[in-house]
mmCIF file of C-alpha atoms in Angstrom:
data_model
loop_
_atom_site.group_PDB
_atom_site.id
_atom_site.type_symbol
_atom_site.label_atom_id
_atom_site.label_comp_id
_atom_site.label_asym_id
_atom_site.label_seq_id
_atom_site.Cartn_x
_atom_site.Cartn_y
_atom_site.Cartn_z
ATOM 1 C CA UNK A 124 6.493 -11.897 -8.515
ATOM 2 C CA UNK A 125 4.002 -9.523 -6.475
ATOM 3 C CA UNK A 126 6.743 -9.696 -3.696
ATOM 4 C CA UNK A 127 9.023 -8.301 -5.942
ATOM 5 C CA UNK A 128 7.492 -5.814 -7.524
ATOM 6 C CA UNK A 129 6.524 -4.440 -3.487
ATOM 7 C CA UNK A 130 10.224 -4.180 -3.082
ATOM 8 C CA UNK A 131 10.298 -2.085 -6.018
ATOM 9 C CA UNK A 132 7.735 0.178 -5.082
ATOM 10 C CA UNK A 133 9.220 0.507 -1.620
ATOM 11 C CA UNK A 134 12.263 1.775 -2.965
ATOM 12 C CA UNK A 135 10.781 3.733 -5.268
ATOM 13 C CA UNK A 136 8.776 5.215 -2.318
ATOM 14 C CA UNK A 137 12.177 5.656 0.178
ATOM 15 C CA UNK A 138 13.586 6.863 -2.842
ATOM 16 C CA UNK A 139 11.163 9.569 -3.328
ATOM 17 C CA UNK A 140 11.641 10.789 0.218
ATOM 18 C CA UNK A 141 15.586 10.896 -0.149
ATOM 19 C CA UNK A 142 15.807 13.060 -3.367
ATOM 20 C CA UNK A 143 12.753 15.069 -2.253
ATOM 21 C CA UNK A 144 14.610 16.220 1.135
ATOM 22 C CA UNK A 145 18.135 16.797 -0.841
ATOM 23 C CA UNK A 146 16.474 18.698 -3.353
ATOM 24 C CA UNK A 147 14.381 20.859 -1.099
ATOM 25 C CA UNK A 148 17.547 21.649 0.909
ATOM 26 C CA UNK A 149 19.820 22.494 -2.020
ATOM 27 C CA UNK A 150 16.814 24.617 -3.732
ATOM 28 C CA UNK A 151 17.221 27.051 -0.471
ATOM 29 C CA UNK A 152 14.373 28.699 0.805
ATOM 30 C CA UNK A 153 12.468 29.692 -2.341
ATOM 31 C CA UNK A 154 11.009 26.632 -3.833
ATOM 32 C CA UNK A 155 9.264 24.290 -1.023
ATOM 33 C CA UNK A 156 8.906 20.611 -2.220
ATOM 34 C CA UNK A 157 8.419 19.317 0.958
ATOM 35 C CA UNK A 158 4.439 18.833 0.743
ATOM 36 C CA UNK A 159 5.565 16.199 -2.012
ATOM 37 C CA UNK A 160 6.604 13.826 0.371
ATOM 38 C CA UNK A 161 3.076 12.680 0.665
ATOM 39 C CA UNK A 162 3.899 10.384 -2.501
ATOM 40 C CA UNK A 163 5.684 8.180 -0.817
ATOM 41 C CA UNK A 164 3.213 7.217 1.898
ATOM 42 C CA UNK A 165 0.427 7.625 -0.653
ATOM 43 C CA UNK A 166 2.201 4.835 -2.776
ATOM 44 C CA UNK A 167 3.104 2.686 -0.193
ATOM 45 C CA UNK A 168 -0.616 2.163 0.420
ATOM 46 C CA UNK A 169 -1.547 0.840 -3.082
ATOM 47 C CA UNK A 170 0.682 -1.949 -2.128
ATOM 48 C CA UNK A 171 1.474 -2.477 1.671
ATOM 49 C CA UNK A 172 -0.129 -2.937 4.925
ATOM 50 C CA UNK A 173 -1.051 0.009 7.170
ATOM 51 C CA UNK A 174 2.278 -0.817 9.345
ATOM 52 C CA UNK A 175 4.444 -0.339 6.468
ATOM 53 C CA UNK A 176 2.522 2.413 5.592
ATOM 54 C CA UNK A 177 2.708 4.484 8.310
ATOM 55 C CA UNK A 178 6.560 3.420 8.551
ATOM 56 C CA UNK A 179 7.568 5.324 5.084
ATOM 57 C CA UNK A 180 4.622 7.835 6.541
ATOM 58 C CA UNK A 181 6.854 8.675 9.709
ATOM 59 C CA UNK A 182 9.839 8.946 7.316
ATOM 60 C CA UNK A 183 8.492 11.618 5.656
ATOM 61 C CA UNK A 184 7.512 13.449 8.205
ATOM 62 C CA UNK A 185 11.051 12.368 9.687
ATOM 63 C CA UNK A 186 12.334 14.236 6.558
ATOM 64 C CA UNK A 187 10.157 16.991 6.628
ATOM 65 C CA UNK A 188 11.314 17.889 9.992
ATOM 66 C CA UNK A 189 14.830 18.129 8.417
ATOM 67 C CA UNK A 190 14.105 20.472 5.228
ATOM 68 C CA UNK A 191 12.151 22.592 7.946
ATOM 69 C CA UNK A 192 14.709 23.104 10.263
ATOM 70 C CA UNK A 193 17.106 24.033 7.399
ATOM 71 C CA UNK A 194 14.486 26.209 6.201
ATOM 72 C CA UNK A 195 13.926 28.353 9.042
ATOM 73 C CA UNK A 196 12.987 26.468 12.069
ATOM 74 C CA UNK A 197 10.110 23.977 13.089
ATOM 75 C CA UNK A 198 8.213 26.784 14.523
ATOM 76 C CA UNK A 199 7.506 29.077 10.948
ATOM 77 C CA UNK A 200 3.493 28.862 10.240
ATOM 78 C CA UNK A 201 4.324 27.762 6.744
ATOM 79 C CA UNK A 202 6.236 24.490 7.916
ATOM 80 C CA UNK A 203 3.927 23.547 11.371
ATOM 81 C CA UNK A 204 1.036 23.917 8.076
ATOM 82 C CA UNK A 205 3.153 21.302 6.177
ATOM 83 C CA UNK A 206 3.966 19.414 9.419
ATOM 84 C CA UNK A 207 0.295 19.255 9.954
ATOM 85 C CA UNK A 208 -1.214 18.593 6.947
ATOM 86 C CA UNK A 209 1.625 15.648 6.098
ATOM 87 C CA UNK A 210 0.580 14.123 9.364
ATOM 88 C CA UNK A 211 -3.022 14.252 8.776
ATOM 89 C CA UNK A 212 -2.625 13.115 5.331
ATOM 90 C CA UNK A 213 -0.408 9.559 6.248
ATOM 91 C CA UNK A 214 -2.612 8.815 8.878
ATOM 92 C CA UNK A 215 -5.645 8.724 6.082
ATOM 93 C CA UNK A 216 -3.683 6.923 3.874
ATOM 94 C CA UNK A 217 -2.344 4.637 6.679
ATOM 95 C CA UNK A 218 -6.450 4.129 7.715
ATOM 96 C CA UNK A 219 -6.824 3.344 3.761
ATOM 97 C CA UNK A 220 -4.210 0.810 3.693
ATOM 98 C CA UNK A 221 -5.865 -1.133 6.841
ATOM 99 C CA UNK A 222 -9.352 -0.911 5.083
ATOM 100 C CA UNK A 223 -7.995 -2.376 2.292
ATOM 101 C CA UNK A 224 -6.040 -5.339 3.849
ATOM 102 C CA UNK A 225 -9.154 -5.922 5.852
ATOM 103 C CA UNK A 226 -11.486 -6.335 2.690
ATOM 104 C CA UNK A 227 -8.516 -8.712 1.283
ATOM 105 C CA UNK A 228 -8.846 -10.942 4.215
ATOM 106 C CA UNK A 229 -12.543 -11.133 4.037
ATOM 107 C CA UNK A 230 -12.834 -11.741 -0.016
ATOM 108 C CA UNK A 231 -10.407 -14.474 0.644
ATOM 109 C CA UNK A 232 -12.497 -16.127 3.338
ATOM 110 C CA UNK A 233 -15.635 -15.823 1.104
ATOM 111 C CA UNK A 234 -13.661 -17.356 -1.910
ATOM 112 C CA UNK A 235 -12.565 -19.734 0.131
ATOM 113 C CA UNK A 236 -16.204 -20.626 1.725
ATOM 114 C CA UNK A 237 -17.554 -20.412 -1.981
ATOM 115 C CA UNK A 238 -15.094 -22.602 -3.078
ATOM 116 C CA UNK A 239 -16.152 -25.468 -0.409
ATOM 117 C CA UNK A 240 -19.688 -25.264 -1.286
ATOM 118 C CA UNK A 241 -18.818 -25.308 -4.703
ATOM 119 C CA UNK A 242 -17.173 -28.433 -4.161
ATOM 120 C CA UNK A 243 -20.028 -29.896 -2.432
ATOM 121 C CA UNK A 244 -22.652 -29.516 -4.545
ATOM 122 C CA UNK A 245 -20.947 -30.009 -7.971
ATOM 123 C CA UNK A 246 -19.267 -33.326 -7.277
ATOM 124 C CA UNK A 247 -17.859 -34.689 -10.409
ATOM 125 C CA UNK A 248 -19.378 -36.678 -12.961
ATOM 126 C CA UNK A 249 -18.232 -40.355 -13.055
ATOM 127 C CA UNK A 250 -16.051 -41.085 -15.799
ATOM 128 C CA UNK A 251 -18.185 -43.446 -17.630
ATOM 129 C CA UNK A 252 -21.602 -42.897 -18.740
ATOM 130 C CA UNK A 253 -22.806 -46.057 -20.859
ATOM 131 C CA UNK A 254 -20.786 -46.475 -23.977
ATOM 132 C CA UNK A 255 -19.253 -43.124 -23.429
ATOM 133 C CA UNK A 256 -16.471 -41.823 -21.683
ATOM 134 C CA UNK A 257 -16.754 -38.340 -19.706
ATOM 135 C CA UNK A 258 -13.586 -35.671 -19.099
ATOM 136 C CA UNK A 259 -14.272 -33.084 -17.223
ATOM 137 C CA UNK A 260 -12.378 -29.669 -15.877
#
């Protein structure tokens, strides 16, 4: 079910980047929407990996590139700012993402050392105890 629902936000995300780059090139030069492409790696992270991550991240700068050269050109200060600041931005979010996958991994190797010792030192209690019979969970 989690599986799924990571497709879903994928394709939300590469969704995002798709109707943000049409839009910004059929708007023409006098609304910019281009610094909203930063939603899609942003949302990637609160469910991927860093390499899938910095995947949609490279996308939108991909598509970036695109509404800036229809725009003007990649060399205008107002799209090497964008350019910049996307950049900067996915690689934090792509640095996020890895922090995060890291602190999965070790919370599941301290559940799974807790769970051991739990094991060990609560071992069940037999199922008879005199007259009485014991169930346990």
């Amino acid at each position: 079910m989690e599986q799924r629902a990571g497709r879903g936000l994928l394709v939300i995300a590469l969704a995002r980047i798709v109707v943000i780059t049409l839009t910004d090139i059929g708007r023409g030069t006098s609304v910019h929407l281009g610094p909203l492409l930063v939603i899609a790696p942003t949302l990637t992270a609160s469910f991927a990996g860093p390499r899938l991550t910095a995947l949609v991240g490279a996308l939108a700068q991909a598509a970036l590139e695109i509404i800036s050269v229809f725009h003007g050109g990649l060399t205008t200060t107002n799209h090497v700012a964008q350019l910049i600041a996307l950049a900067v931005l996915s690689a934090l979010v792509v640095f996020i993402a890895y922090v995060r996958k890291r602190r999965a991994r070790e919370l599941r190797r301290v559940r799974s050392v807790a769970e051991t010792a739990q094991r060990m030192l609560l071992r069940p209690p037999s199922r008879r105890i005199g007259p009485l019979r014991v169930a346990w969970l």
